[in-house]
Short mmCIF file of C-alpha atoms and ligand atoms in Angstrom, two decimals:
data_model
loop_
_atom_site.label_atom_id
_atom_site.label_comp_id
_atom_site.label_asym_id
_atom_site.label_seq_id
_atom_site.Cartn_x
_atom_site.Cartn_y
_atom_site.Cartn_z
CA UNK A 3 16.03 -3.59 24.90
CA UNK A 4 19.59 -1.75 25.04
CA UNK A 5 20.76 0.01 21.71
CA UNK A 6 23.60 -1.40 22.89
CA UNK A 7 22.86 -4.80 22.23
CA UNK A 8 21.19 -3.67 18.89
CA UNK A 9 24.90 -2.07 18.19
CA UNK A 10 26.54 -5.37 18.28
CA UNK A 11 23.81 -6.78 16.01
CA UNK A 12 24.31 -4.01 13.17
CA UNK A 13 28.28 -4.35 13.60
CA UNK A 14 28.29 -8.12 12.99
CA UNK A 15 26.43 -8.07 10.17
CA UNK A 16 28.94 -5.33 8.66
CA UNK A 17 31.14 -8.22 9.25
CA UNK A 18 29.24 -10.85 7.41
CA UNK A 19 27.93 -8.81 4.51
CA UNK A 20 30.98 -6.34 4.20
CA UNK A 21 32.48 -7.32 1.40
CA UNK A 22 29.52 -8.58 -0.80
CA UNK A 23 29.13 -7.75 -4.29
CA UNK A 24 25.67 -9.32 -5.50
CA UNK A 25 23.06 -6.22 -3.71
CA UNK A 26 23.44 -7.21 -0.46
CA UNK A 27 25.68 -5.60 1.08
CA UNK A 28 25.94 -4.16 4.69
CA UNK A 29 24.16 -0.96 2.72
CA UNK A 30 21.46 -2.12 1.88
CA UNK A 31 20.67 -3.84 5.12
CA UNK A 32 21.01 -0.63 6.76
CA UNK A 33 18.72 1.41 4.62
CA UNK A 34 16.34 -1.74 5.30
CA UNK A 35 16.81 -0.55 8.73
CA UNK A 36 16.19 3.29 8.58
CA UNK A 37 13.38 2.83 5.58
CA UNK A 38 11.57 0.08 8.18
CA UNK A 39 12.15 2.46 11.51
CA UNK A 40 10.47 5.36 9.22
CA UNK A 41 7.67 3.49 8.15
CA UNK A 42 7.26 2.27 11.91
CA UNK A 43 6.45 5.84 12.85
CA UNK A 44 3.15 5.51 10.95
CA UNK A 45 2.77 1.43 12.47
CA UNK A 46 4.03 1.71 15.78
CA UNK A 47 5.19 -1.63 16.41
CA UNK A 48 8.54 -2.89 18.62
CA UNK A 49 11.12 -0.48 17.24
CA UNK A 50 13.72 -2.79 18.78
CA UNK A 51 12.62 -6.11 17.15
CA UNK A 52 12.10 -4.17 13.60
CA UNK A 53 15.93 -3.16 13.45
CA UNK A 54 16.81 -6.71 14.44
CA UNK A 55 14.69 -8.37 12.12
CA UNK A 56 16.25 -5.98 9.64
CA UNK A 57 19.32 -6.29 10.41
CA UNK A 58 19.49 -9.76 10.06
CA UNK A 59 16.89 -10.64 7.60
CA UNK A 60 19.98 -11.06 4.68
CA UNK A 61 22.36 -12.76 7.18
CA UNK A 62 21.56 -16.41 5.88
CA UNK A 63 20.22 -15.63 2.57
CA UNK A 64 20.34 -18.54 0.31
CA UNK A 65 22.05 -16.81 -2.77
CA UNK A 66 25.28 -16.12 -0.05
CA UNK A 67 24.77 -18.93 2.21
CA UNK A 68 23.63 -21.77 0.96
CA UNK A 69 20.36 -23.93 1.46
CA UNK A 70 22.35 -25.02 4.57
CA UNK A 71 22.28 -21.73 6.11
CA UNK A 72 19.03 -20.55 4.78
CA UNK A 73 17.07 -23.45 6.89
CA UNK A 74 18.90 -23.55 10.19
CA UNK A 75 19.36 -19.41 10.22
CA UNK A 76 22.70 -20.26 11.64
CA UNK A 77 24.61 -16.67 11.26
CA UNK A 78 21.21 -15.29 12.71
CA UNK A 79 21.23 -17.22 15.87
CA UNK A 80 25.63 -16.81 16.24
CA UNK A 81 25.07 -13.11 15.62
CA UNK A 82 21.64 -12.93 18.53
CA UNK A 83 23.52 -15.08 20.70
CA UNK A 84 26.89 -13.38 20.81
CA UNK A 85 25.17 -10.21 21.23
CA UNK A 86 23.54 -11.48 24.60
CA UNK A 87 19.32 -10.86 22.73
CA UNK A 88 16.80 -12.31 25.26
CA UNK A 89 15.55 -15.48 24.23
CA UNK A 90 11.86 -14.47 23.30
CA UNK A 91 13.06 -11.75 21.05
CA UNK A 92 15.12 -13.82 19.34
CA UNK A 93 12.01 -16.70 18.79
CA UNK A 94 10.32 -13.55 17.29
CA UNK A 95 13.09 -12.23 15.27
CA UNK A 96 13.73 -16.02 13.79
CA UNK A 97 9.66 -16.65 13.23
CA UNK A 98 9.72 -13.25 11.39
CA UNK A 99 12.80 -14.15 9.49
CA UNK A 100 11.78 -17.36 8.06
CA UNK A 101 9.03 -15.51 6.32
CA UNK A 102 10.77 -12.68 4.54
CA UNK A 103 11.59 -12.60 1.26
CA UNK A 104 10.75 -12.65 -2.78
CA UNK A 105 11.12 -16.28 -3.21
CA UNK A 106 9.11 -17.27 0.26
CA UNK A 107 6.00 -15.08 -1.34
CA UNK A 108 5.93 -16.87 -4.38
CA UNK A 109 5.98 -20.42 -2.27
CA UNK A 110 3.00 -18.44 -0.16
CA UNK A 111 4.33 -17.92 2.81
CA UNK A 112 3.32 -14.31 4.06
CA UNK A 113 5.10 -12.01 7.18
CA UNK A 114 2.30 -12.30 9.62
CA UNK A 115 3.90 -10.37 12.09
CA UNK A 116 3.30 -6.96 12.35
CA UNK A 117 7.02 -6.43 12.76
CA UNK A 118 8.08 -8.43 9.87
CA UNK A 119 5.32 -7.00 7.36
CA UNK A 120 7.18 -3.47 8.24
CA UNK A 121 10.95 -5.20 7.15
CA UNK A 122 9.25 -7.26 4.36
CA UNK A 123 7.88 -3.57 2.79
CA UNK A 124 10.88 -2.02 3.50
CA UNK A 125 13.40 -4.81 1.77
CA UNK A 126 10.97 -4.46 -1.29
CA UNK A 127 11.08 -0.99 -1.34
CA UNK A 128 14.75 -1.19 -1.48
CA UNK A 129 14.95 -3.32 -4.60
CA UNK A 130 12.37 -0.38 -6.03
CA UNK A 131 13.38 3.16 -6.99
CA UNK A 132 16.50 3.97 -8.49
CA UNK A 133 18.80 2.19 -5.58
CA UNK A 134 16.68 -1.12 -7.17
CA UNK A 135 18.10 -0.19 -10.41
CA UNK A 136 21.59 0.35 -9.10
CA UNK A 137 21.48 -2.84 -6.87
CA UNK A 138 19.73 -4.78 -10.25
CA UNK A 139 23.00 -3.98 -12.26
CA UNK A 140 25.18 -4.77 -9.54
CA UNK A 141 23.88 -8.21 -9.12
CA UNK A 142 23.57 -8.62 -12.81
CA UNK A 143 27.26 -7.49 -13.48
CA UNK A 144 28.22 -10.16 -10.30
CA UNK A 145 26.57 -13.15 -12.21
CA UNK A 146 28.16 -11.50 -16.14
CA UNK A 147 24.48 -10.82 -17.17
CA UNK A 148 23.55 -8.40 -19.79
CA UNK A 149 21.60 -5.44 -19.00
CA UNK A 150 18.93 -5.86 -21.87
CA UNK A 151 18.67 -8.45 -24.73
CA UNK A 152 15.86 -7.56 -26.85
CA UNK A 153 15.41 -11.38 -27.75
CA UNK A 154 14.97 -12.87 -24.71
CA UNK A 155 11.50 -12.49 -23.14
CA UNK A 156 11.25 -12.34 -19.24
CA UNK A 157 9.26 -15.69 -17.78
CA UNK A 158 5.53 -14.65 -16.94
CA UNK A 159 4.39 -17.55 -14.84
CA UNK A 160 7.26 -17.74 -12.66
CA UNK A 161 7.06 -19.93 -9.58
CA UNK A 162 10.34 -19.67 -6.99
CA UNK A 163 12.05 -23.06 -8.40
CA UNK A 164 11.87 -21.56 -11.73
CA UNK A 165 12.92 -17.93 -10.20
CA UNK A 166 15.71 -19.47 -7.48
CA UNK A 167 17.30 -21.52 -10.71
CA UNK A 168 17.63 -18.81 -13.45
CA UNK A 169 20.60 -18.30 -14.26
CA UNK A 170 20.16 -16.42 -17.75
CA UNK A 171 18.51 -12.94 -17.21
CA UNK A 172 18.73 -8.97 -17.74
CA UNK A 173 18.39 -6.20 -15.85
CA UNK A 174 15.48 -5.84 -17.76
CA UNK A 175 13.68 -8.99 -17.13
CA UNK A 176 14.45 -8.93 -13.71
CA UNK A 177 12.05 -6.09 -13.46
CA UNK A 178 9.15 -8.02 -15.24
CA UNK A 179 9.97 -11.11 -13.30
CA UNK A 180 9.95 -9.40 -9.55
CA UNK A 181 10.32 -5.52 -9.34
CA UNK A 182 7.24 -4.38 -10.73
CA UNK A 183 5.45 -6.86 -8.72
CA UNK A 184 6.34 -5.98 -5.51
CA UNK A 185 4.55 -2.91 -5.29
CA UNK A 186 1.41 -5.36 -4.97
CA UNK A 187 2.87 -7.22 -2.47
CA UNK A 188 3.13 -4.52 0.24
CA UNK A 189 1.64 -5.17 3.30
CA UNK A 190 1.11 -1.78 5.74
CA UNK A 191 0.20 1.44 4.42
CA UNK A 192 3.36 2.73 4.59
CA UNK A 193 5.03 0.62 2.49
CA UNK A 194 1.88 1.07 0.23
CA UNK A 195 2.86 4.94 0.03
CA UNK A 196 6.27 4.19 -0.67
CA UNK A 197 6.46 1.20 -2.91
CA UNK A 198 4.04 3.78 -5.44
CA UNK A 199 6.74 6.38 -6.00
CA UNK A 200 9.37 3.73 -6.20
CA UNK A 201 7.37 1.39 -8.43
CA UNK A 202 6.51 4.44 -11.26
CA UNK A 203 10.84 5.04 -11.02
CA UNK A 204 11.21 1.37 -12.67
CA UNK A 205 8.35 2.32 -15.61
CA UNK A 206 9.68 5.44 -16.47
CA UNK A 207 13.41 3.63 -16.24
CA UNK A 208 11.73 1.21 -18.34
CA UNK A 209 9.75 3.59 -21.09
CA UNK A 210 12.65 5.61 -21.37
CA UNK A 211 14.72 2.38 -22.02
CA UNK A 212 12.81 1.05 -24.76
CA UNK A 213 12.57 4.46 -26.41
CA UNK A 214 16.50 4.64 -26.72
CA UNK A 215 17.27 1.05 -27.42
CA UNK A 216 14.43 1.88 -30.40
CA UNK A 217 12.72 -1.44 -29.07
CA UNK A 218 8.59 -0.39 -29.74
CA UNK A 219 7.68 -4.74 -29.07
CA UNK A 220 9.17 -3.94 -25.66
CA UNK A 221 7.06 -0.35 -24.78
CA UNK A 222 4.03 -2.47 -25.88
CA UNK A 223 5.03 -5.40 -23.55
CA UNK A 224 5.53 -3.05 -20.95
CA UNK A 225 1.82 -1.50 -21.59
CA UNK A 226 0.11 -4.96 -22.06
CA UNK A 227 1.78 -5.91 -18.83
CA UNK A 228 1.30 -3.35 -16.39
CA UNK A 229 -2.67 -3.39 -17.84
CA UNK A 230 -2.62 -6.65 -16.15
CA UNK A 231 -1.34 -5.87 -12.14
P1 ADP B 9 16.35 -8.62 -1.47
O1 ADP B 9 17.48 -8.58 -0.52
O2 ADP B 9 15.84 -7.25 -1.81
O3 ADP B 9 15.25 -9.57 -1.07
P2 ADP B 9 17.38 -10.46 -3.54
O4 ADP B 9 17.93 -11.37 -2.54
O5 ADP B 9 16.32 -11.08 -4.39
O6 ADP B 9 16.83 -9.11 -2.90
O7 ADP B 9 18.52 -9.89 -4.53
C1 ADP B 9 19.40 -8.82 -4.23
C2 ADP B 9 19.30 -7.69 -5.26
O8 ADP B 9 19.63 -8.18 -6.57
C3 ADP B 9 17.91 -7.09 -5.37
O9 ADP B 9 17.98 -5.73 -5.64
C4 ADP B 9 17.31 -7.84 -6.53
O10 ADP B 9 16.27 -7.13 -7.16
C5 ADP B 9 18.53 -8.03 -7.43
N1 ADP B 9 18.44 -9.25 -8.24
C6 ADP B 9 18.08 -10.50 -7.82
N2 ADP B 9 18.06 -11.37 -8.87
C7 ADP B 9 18.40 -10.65 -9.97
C8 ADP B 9 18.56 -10.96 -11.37
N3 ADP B 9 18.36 -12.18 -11.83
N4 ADP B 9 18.94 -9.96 -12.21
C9 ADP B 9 19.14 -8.70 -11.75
N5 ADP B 9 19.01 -8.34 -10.46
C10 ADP B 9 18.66 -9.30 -9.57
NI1 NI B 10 17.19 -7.84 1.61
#
C-alpha cells in the first residue's frame, strides 16, 4: 500500500483526536503506531495494516464517541474511505478493530489477528510505564477524580459493565482495576518483553506512593495482590 494513503489516515485522525483531553489524544495514537511498528520487527506481519489499525483503533472509542459510534466504527470507515484504502484492507482493519481494547477483553473477546495482537500489546503498553501514569492523571483530572483516597478500595472482580460505568475512582485504583493487569494480557513476545519493564514502573510508582502517603494497609494490598497475578 502507498505511505501516502497511510499519510492521510494519520492526518485525519490528528483531526479527530486533536484536541482531546481524557489520554487519547493524537499522541498517544501515534506512539501506538511507532511502539506497534517496533514490535513488528520481531513479528513480521503487514506493516501497512498495523499502522492503520493503529491509527484508527481510538477513532470511535466509546468514552469520545458514544455507543453509537463504537458499534458502526463510523469515523473509521469516513477516515478509510476518504483516504481511497482498498476494500479488503479495510474488512481487515475493521475485524481487527472491533476486537481491541480493555473493556472488549474483559467481555472475552480476544485480537485474533496477528496484526491486531501487535496494536492490542502496543495500546497496553502505552497505558503502562510512566506515559500510563501521566495519561492516568490526565484522564483522572478530565473526569475531577482524586489521585489517591486511602478509603476507597479499588473493585477486585470487575466485569466491563461495572468497569465502563465507574464513575468514582483514583489514579490509584485505576492501576489495581486495569494497569497491572495488562501485563498478563499481552499477546506476542514482544509486547511480553515490553509490558515487563513497563508493568514493574507502576509497582515501584505504587510502593513508593504508599511509603509517602504513610499508607502501610495499601503496601500490603499491593503485596497480597500482585501474589495473586
Ligand atoms: P486505551 O486507549 O489505552 O485503551 P482507555 O480508553 O481505557 O485506554 O483510557 C485512556 C487512558 O486513560 C488510559 O491511559 C487509561 O489507563 C486511562 N484511564 C481510563 N480510565 C481511567 C480511570 N478511571 N482513572 C484513571 N485513568 C483512567
Ligand atoms: Ni488506545
Amino acid at each position: 500500500m502507498e505511505t501516502k494513503e497511510i499519510a492521510i489516515v494519520r492526518e485525519e485522525v490528528r483531526k479527530l483526536l486533536g484536541s482531546d483531553k481524557s489520554g487519547h489524544d493524537a499522541s498517544h495514537v501515534e506512539r501506538v503506531e511507532a511502539l506497534a511498528l517496533k514490535f513488528n520487527e520481531e513479528e513480521k506481519q503487514d506493516a501497512a495494516v498495523v499502522s492503520l489499525i493503529a491509527l484508527l483503533h481510538d477513532a470511535d472509542d466509546y468514552k469520545l464517541f458514544g455507543k453509537e459510534s463504537a458499534e458502526n466504527l463510523s469515523n473509521t470507515h469516513r477516515i478509510m474511505n476518504l483516504a481511497g484504502i482498498p476494500e479488503k484492507t479495510q474488512e481487515t482493519v475493521i475485524e481487527a478493530i472491533s476486537t481491541i481494547g480493555y473493556s472488549k477483553r474483559l467481555k472475552g473477546i480476544t485480537p485474533a489477528l496477528p496484526e491486531a495482537k501487535i496494536v492490542s500489546d502496543a495500546d497496553m503498553c502505552d497505558a503502562l510505564g510512566a506515559l500510563g501514569i501521566i495519561r492516568s492523571f490526565q484522564y483522572a483530572s478530565s473526569k475531577g477524580n482524586p489521585l489517591f483516597d486511602r478509603n476507597l478500595r479499588p473493585v477486585t472482580k470487575l466485569s466491563a459493565e461495572v468497569y465502563q460505568a465507574k464513575t468514582q475512582d483514583t489514579v490509584v485504583n485505576h492501576c489495581f482495576e486495569k494497569l497491572l493487569k495488562l501485563r498478563g494480557m499481552m499477546l506476542t513476545e514482544a509486547g511480553k518483553k515490553e509490558a515487563e519493564v513497563r508493568h514493574d514502573f507502576i509497582v515501584f510508582f505504587l510502593r513508593e506512593l504508599f511509603e509517602e502517603e504513610n499508607a502501610p494497609e495499601w503496601a500490603d494490598y499491593l503485596n497480597q495482590y500482585l501474589k495473586g497475578l
